[in-house]
mmCIF file with all atom_site columns, C-alpha atoms and ligand atoms in Angstrom:
data_model
loop_
_atom_site.group_PDB
_atom_site.id
_atom_site.type_symbol
_atom_site.label_atom_id
_atom_site.label_alt_id
_atom_site.label_comp_id
_atom_site.label_asym_id
_atom_site.label_entity_id
_atom_site.label_seq_id
_atom_site.pdbx_PDB_ins_code
_atom_site.Cartn_x
_atom_site.Cartn_y
_atom_site.Cartn_z
_atom_site.occupancy
_atom_site.B_iso_or_equiv
_atom_site.pdbx_formal_charge
_atom_site.auth_seq_id
_atom_site.auth_comp_id
_atom_site.auth_asym_id
_atom_site.auth_atom_id
_atom_site.pdbx_PDB_model_num
ATOM   1   C  CA  . UNK A 1 1   ? -0.015  0.048   0.059   1.00 78.00 ? 1   UNK A CA  1
ATOM   2   C  CA  . UNK A 1 2   ? 1.463   3.318   -1.170  1.00 84.00 ? 2   UNK A CA  1
ATOM   3   C  CA  . UNK A 1 3   ? 1.039   6.427   1.077   1.00 90.00 ? 3   UNK A CA  1
ATOM   4   C  CA  . UNK A 1 4   ? -1.661  7.545   -1.058  1.00 89.00 ? 4   UNK A CA  1
ATOM   5   C  CA  . UNK A 1 5   ? -3.439  4.594   -0.866  1.00 85.00 ? 5   UNK A CA  1
ATOM   6   C  CA  . UNK A 1 6   ? -3.641  4.760   2.994   1.00 88.00 ? 6   UNK A CA  1
ATOM   7   C  CA  . UNK A 1 7   ? -4.345  8.617   2.590   1.00 91.00 ? 7   UNK A CA  1
ATOM   8   C  CA  . UNK A 1 8   ? -7.299  7.588   0.101   1.00 88.00 ? 8   UNK A CA  1
ATOM   9   C  CA  . UNK A 1 9   ? -8.095  4.550   2.657   1.00 85.00 ? 9   UNK A CA  1
ATOM   10  C  CA  . UNK A 1 10  ? -8.756  6.958   5.644   1.00 89.00 ? 10  UNK A CA  1
ATOM   11  C  CA  . UNK A 1 11  ? -10.772 9.834   3.565   1.00 89.00 ? 11  UNK A CA  1
ATOM   12  C  CA  . UNK A 1 12  ? -13.251 6.775   2.668   1.00 87.00 ? 12  UNK A CA  1
ATOM   13  C  CA  . UNK A 1 13  ? -13.324 6.429   6.787   1.00 86.00 ? 13  UNK A CA  1
ATOM   14  C  CA  . UNK A 1 14  ? -14.150 10.445  6.911   1.00 87.00 ? 14  UNK A CA  1
ATOM   15  C  CA  . UNK A 1 15  ? -10.961 10.451  8.725   1.00 87.00 ? 15  UNK A CA  1
ATOM   16  C  CA  . UNK A 1 16  ? -9.874  14.343  8.002   1.00 88.00 ? 16  UNK A CA  1
ATOM   17  C  CA  . UNK A 1 17  ? -5.983  14.198  6.915   1.00 90.00 ? 17  UNK A CA  1
ATOM   18  C  CA  . UNK A 1 18  ? -5.371  17.706  8.723   1.00 91.00 ? 18  UNK A CA  1
ATOM   19  C  CA  . UNK A 1 19  ? -1.470  18.399  8.654   1.00 92.00 ? 19  UNK A CA  1
ATOM   20  C  CA  . UNK A 1 20  ? -0.853  17.097  11.934  1.00 93.00 ? 20  UNK A CA  1
ATOM   21  C  CA  . UNK A 1 21  ? -2.505  14.191  10.648  1.00 94.00 ? 21  UNK A CA  1
ATOM   22  C  CA  . UNK A 1 22  ? -0.663  13.491  7.573   1.00 94.00 ? 22  UNK A CA  1
ATOM   23  C  CA  . UNK A 1 23  ? 2.785   14.596  9.120   1.00 96.00 ? 23  UNK A CA  1
ATOM   24  C  CA  . UNK A 1 24  ? 1.869   11.791  11.760  1.00 96.00 ? 24  UNK A CA  1
ATOM   25  C  CA  . UNK A 1 25  ? 1.032   8.824   9.182   1.00 95.00 ? 25  UNK A CA  1
ATOM   26  C  CA  . UNK A 1 26  ? 3.841   10.079  7.079   1.00 95.00 ? 26  UNK A CA  1
ATOM   27  C  CA  . UNK A 1 27  ? 6.015   9.186   9.948   1.00 96.00 ? 27  UNK A CA  1
ATOM   28  C  CA  . UNK A 1 28  ? 4.714   6.062   10.696  1.00 95.00 ? 28  UNK A CA  1
ATOM   29  C  CA  . UNK A 1 29  ? 4.506   5.232   6.887   1.00 93.00 ? 29  UNK A CA  1
ATOM   30  C  CA  . UNK A 1 30  ? 8.254   5.850   6.730   1.00 93.00 ? 30  UNK A CA  1
ATOM   31  C  CA  . UNK A 1 31  ? 8.468   3.980   10.119  1.00 91.00 ? 31  UNK A CA  1
ATOM   32  C  CA  . UNK A 1 32  ? 6.651   0.746   8.768   1.00 85.00 ? 32  UNK A CA  1
ATOM   33  C  CA  . UNK A 1 33  ? 8.617   -2.240  9.619   1.00 78.00 ? 33  UNK A CA  1
ATOM   34  C  CA  . UNK A 1 34  ? 9.364   -0.885  13.283  1.00 83.00 ? 34  UNK A CA  1
ATOM   35  C  CA  . UNK A 1 35  ? 7.818   -0.730  15.966  1.00 87.00 ? 35  UNK A CA  1
ATOM   36  C  CA  . UNK A 1 36  ? 7.614   3.010   17.712  1.00 93.00 ? 36  UNK A CA  1
ATOM   37  C  CA  . UNK A 1 37  ? 6.319   4.686   21.407  1.00 95.00 ? 37  UNK A CA  1
ATOM   38  C  CA  . UNK A 1 38  ? 4.396   7.815   21.229  1.00 97.00 ? 38  UNK A CA  1
ATOM   39  C  CA  . UNK A 1 39  ? 6.949   9.786   22.428  1.00 96.00 ? 39  UNK A CA  1
ATOM   40  C  CA  . UNK A 1 40  ? 9.022   8.221   19.285  1.00 95.00 ? 40  UNK A CA  1
ATOM   41  C  CA  . UNK A 1 41  ? 6.684   8.863   16.850  1.00 96.00 ? 41  UNK A CA  1
ATOM   42  C  CA  . UNK A 1 42  ? 6.148   12.557  18.649  1.00 97.00 ? 42  UNK A CA  1
ATOM   43  C  CA  . UNK A 1 43  ? 9.797   13.292  17.968  1.00 97.00 ? 43  UNK A CA  1
ATOM   44  C  CA  . UNK A 1 44  ? 10.165  12.124  14.227  1.00 96.00 ? 44  UNK A CA  1
ATOM   45  C  CA  . UNK A 1 45  ? 6.761   14.026  13.331  1.00 96.00 ? 45  UNK A CA  1
ATOM   46  C  CA  . UNK A 1 46  ? 7.785   17.247  15.254  1.00 95.00 ? 46  UNK A CA  1
ATOM   47  C  CA  . UNK A 1 47  ? 10.079  17.085  12.094  1.00 95.00 ? 47  UNK A CA  1
ATOM   48  C  CA  . UNK A 1 48  ? 7.411   17.646  9.736   1.00 93.00 ? 48  UNK A CA  1
ATOM   49  C  CA  . UNK A 1 49  ? 4.970   19.406  11.816  1.00 91.00 ? 49  UNK A CA  1
ATOM   50  C  CA  . UNK A 1 50  ? 6.117   21.465  14.781  1.00 92.00 ? 50  UNK A CA  1
ATOM   51  C  CA  . UNK A 1 51  ? 2.826   21.899  16.004  1.00 91.00 ? 51  UNK A CA  1
ATOM   52  C  CA  . UNK A 1 52  ? 2.384   18.893  17.361  1.00 95.00 ? 52  UNK A CA  1
ATOM   53  C  CA  . UNK A 1 53  ? 1.828   17.470  20.744  1.00 96.00 ? 53  UNK A CA  1
ATOM   54  C  CA  . UNK A 1 54  ? 1.993   14.141  22.825  1.00 96.00 ? 54  UNK A CA  1
ATOM   55  C  CA  . UNK A 1 55  ? -2.232  14.779  23.181  1.00 97.00 ? 55  UNK A CA  1
ATOM   56  C  CA  . UNK A 1 56  ? -2.070  14.805  19.597  1.00 95.00 ? 56  UNK A CA  1
ATOM   57  C  CA  . UNK A 1 57  ? -0.139  11.613  18.996  1.00 97.00 ? 57  UNK A CA  1
ATOM   58  C  CA  . UNK A 1 58  ? -2.253  9.707   21.666  1.00 97.00 ? 58  UNK A CA  1
ATOM   59  C  CA  . UNK A 1 59  ? -5.811  10.908  19.508  1.00 95.00 ? 59  UNK A CA  1
ATOM   60  C  CA  . UNK A 1 60  ? -4.540  9.895   16.519  1.00 95.00 ? 60  UNK A CA  1
ATOM   61  C  CA  . UNK A 1 61  ? -3.244  6.630   17.862  1.00 96.00 ? 61  UNK A CA  1
ATOM   62  C  CA  . UNK A 1 62  ? -6.866  5.967   19.246  1.00 95.00 ? 62  UNK A CA  1
ATOM   63  C  CA  . UNK A 1 63  ? -8.339  6.938   15.880  1.00 93.00 ? 63  UNK A CA  1
ATOM   64  C  CA  . UNK A 1 64  ? -5.883  4.689   13.868  1.00 93.00 ? 64  UNK A CA  1
ATOM   65  C  CA  . UNK A 1 65  ? -6.612  2.054   16.652  1.00 92.00 ? 65  UNK A CA  1
ATOM   66  C  CA  . UNK A 1 66  ? -10.346 2.077   16.113  1.00 90.00 ? 66  UNK A CA  1
ATOM   67  C  CA  . UNK A 1 67  ? -9.739  2.082   12.079  1.00 86.00 ? 67  UNK A CA  1
ATOM   68  C  CA  . UNK A 1 68  ? -7.971  -1.235  12.340  1.00 83.00 ? 68  UNK A CA  1
ATOM   69  C  CA  . UNK A 1 69  ? -4.932  0.324   11.185  1.00 89.00 ? 69  UNK A CA  1
ATOM   70  C  CA  . UNK A 1 70  ? -2.410  0.160   13.900  1.00 90.00 ? 70  UNK A CA  1
ATOM   71  C  CA  . UNK A 1 71  ? -0.696  -3.072  16.015  1.00 87.00 ? 71  UNK A CA  1
ATOM   72  C  CA  . UNK A 1 72  ? -0.006  -2.336  18.976  1.00 87.00 ? 72  UNK A CA  1
ATOM   73  C  CA  . UNK A 1 73  ? 2.300   -3.903  21.140  1.00 86.00 ? 73  UNK A CA  1
ATOM   74  C  CA  . UNK A 1 74  ? 2.406   -3.831  24.837  1.00 84.00 ? 74  UNK A CA  1
ATOM   75  C  CA  . UNK A 1 75  ? 6.350   -4.198  26.756  1.00 82.00 ? 75  UNK A CA  1
ATOM   76  C  CA  . UNK A 1 76  ? 6.901   -5.894  29.829  1.00 81.00 ? 76  UNK A CA  1
ATOM   77  C  CA  . UNK A 1 77  ? 7.362   -2.379  31.721  1.00 89.00 ? 77  UNK A CA  1
ATOM   78  C  CA  . UNK A 1 78  ? 3.772   -1.561  30.257  1.00 87.00 ? 78  UNK A CA  1
ATOM   79  C  CA  . UNK A 1 79  ? 4.734   0.762   28.080  1.00 89.00 ? 79  UNK A CA  1
ATOM   80  C  CA  . UNK A 1 80  ? 3.323   0.261   24.583  1.00 92.00 ? 80  UNK A CA  1
ATOM   81  C  CA  . UNK A 1 81  ? 4.836   0.983   21.173  1.00 91.00 ? 81  UNK A CA  1
ATOM   82  C  CA  . UNK A 1 82  ? 2.631   0.858   17.609  1.00 93.00 ? 82  UNK A CA  1
ATOM   83  C  CA  . UNK A 1 83  ? 3.164   0.326   14.126  1.00 89.00 ? 83  UNK A CA  1
ATOM   84  C  CA  . UNK A 1 84  ? 1.156   0.795   11.086  1.00 89.00 ? 84  UNK A CA  1
ATOM   85  C  CA  . UNK A 1 85  ? -0.524  -2.635  10.151  1.00 84.00 ? 85  UNK A CA  1
ATOM   86  C  CA  . UNK A 1 86  ? -1.177  -2.467  6.415   1.00 78.00 ? 86  UNK A CA  1
ATOM   87  C  CA  . UNK A 1 87  ? -3.647  -4.677  5.318   1.00 65.00 ? 87  UNK A CA  1
ATOM   88  C  CA  . UNK A 1 88  ? -1.053  -5.740  2.008   1.00 59.00 ? 88  UNK A CA  1
ATOM   89  C  CA  . UNK A 1 89  ? 2.221   -4.878  3.791   1.00 56.00 ? 89  UNK A CA  1
ATOM   90  C  CA  . UNK A 1 90  ? 3.350   -8.073  3.227   1.00 70.00 ? 90  UNK A CA  1
ATOM   91  C  CA  . UNK A 1 91  ? 2.879   -11.123 0.867   1.00 75.00 ? 91  UNK A CA  1
ATOM   92  C  CA  . UNK A 1 92  ? 3.359   -14.622 0.574   1.00 86.00 ? 92  UNK A CA  1
ATOM   93  C  CA  . UNK A 1 93  ? 5.521   -16.403 -2.305  1.00 87.00 ? 93  UNK A CA  1
ATOM   94  C  CA  . UNK A 1 94  ? 5.969   -19.566 -4.002  1.00 91.00 ? 94  UNK A CA  1
ATOM   95  C  CA  . UNK A 1 95  ? 9.855   -19.539 -4.184  1.00 91.00 ? 95  UNK A CA  1
ATOM   96  C  CA  . UNK A 1 96  ? 11.427  -22.262 -6.811  1.00 91.00 ? 96  UNK A CA  1
ATOM   97  C  CA  . UNK A 1 97  ? 14.545  -23.748 -5.249  1.00 92.00 ? 97  UNK A CA  1
ATOM   98  C  CA  . UNK A 1 98  ? 16.180  -24.817 -8.112  1.00 91.00 ? 98  UNK A CA  1
ATOM   99  C  CA  . UNK A 1 99  ? 16.073  -21.407 -10.324 1.00 89.00 ? 99  UNK A CA  1
ATOM   100 C  CA  . UNK A 1 100 ? 14.754  -19.167 -7.643  1.00 87.00 ? 100 UNK A CA  1
ATOM   101 C  CA  . UNK A 1 101 ? 12.071  -17.971 -9.411  1.00 86.00 ? 101 UNK A CA  1
ATOM   102 C  CA  . UNK A 1 102 ? 9.695   -16.334 -6.550  1.00 84.00 ? 102 UNK A CA  1
ATOM   103 C  CA  . UNK A 1 103 ? 6.105   -15.809 -7.411  1.00 85.00 ? 103 UNK A CA  1
ATOM   104 C  CA  . UNK A 1 104 ? 3.736   -13.859 -4.902  1.00 81.00 ? 104 UNK A CA  1
ATOM   105 C  CA  . UNK A 1 105 ? 0.735   -15.589 -4.129  1.00 83.00 ? 105 UNK A CA  1
ATOM   106 C  CA  . UNK A 1 106 ? -2.504  -13.423 -3.372  1.00 76.00 ? 106 UNK A CA  1
ATOM   107 C  CA  . UNK A 1 107 ? -3.799  -15.349 -0.605  1.00 82.00 ? 107 UNK A CA  1
ATOM   108 C  CA  . UNK A 1 108 ? -3.079  -15.023 3.310   1.00 83.00 ? 108 UNK A CA  1
ATOM   109 C  CA  . UNK A 1 109 ? -3.990  -17.798 5.350   1.00 88.00 ? 109 UNK A CA  1
ATOM   110 C  CA  . UNK A 1 110 ? -3.601  -16.195 8.900   1.00 86.00 ? 110 UNK A CA  1
ATOM   111 C  CA  . UNK A 1 111 ? -7.546  -16.144 9.314   1.00 84.00 ? 111 UNK A CA  1
ATOM   112 C  CA  . UNK A 1 112 ? -6.761  -19.985 9.838   1.00 90.00 ? 112 UNK A CA  1
ATOM   113 C  CA  . UNK A 1 113 ? -4.929  -19.291 12.865  1.00 91.00 ? 113 UNK A CA  1
ATOM   114 C  CA  . UNK A 1 114 ? -7.191  -16.584 14.160  1.00 88.00 ? 114 UNK A CA  1
ATOM   115 C  CA  . UNK A 1 115 ? -8.765  -19.030 17.412  1.00 92.00 ? 115 UNK A CA  1
ATOM   116 C  CA  . UNK A 1 116 ? -5.515  -20.306 18.316  1.00 94.00 ? 116 UNK A CA  1
ATOM   117 C  CA  . UNK A 1 117 ? -4.182  -17.033 18.518  1.00 93.00 ? 117 UNK A CA  1
ATOM   118 C  CA  . UNK A 1 118 ? -7.290  -15.722 20.477  1.00 92.00 ? 118 UNK A CA  1
ATOM   119 C  CA  . UNK A 1 119 ? -7.057  -18.358 22.966  1.00 95.00 ? 119 UNK A CA  1
ATOM   120 C  CA  . UNK A 1 120 ? -3.539  -18.385 23.596  1.00 94.00 ? 120 UNK A CA  1
ATOM   121 C  CA  . UNK A 1 121 ? -4.262  -14.529 23.628  1.00 92.00 ? 121 UNK A CA  1
ATOM   122 C  CA  . UNK A 1 122 ? -1.486  -13.821 21.776  1.00 92.00 ? 122 UNK A CA  1
ATOM   123 C  CA  . UNK A 1 123 ? -0.975  -10.641 20.671  1.00 87.00 ? 123 UNK A CA  1
ATOM   124 C  CA  . UNK A 1 124 ? 0.092   -11.274 16.895  1.00 85.00 ? 124 UNK A CA  1
ATOM   125 C  CA  . UNK A 1 125 ? 1.929   -8.504  15.200  1.00 81.00 ? 125 UNK A CA  1
ATOM   126 C  CA  . UNK A 1 126 ? 3.396   -10.116 11.807  1.00 79.00 ? 126 UNK A CA  1
ATOM   127 C  CA  . UNK A 1 127 ? 3.824   -13.533 10.492  1.00 85.00 ? 127 UNK A CA  1
ATOM   128 C  CA  . UNK A 1 128 ? 5.706   -15.002 7.596   1.00 84.00 ? 128 UNK A CA  1
ATOM   129 C  CA  . UNK A 1 129 ? 4.946   -17.795 5.472   1.00 89.00 ? 129 UNK A CA  1
ATOM   130 C  CA  . UNK A 1 130 ? 7.149   -18.528 2.776   1.00 88.00 ? 130 UNK A CA  1
ATOM   131 C  CA  . UNK A 1 131 ? 6.537   -21.987 0.132   1.00 94.00 ? 131 UNK A CA  1
ATOM   132 C  CA  . UNK A 1 132 ? 9.472   -23.825 -1.229  1.00 94.00 ? 132 UNK A CA  1
ATOM   133 C  CA  . UNK A 1 133 ? 9.209   -26.384 -4.087  1.00 95.00 ? 133 UNK A CA  1
ATOM   134 C  CA  . UNK A 1 134 ? 10.286  -26.545 -7.925  1.00 95.00 ? 134 UNK A CA  1
ATOM   135 C  CA  . UNK A 1 135 ? 8.323   -24.246 -10.462 1.00 93.00 ? 135 UNK A CA  1
ATOM   136 C  CA  . UNK A 1 136 ? 6.578   -26.105 -13.526 1.00 94.00 ? 136 UNK A CA  1
ATOM   137 C  CA  . UNK A 1 137 ? 9.505   -25.261 -15.383 1.00 93.00 ? 137 UNK A CA  1
ATOM   138 C  CA  . UNK A 1 138 ? 12.047  -26.875 -13.008 1.00 94.00 ? 138 UNK A CA  1
ATOM   139 C  CA  . UNK A 1 139 ? 9.574   -29.826 -12.633 1.00 92.00 ? 139 UNK A CA  1
ATOM   140 C  CA  . UNK A 1 140 ? 9.425   -29.917 -16.533 1.00 87.00 ? 140 UNK A CA  1
ATOM   141 C  CA  . UNK A 1 141 ? 13.253  -30.735 -16.598 1.00 71.00 ? 141 UNK A CA  1
ATOM   142 C  CA  . UNK A 1 142 ? 13.267  -33.783 -14.010 1.00 63.00 ? 142 UNK A CA  1
HETATM 143 ZN ZN1 . LIG B 2 .   ? 12.438  -23.298 -11.094 1.00 64.50 ? 201 LIG B ZN1 1
HETATM 144 ZN ZN1 . LIG B 2 .   ? 0.164   -13.554 5.350   1.00 64.50 ? 202 LIG B ZN1 1
#
């Protein structure tokens, strides 16, 4: 998902994109692979919009959580970290171990694990799944 797509998605959810919000979003987007504390987010987002303060950050975190666009990670010491939850931020691949051809699979089986994950009260932040084997061309050679 590009940053523009993310903005469109938010607009469709009646999320008004003020400059403050855009700077927070952009910062989260730039750091979409790492967990950030609200304080980290404030320091980084302030580089784009100096008017920001911690309560703005918290309000926006709440709004993004409601839209299911943020992962919330609670550390042992009770502090919380966040990162964007982008629906297509991951893909699964079929990887040929002979020629190395890699093809994205347009399917994610994570829903099948939902029952187990919920039962264990496990807070899932990400997952990986790659399928290894031989592509059609390589199996034809056998
Ligand atoms: Zn192959
Ligand atoms: Zn997946």
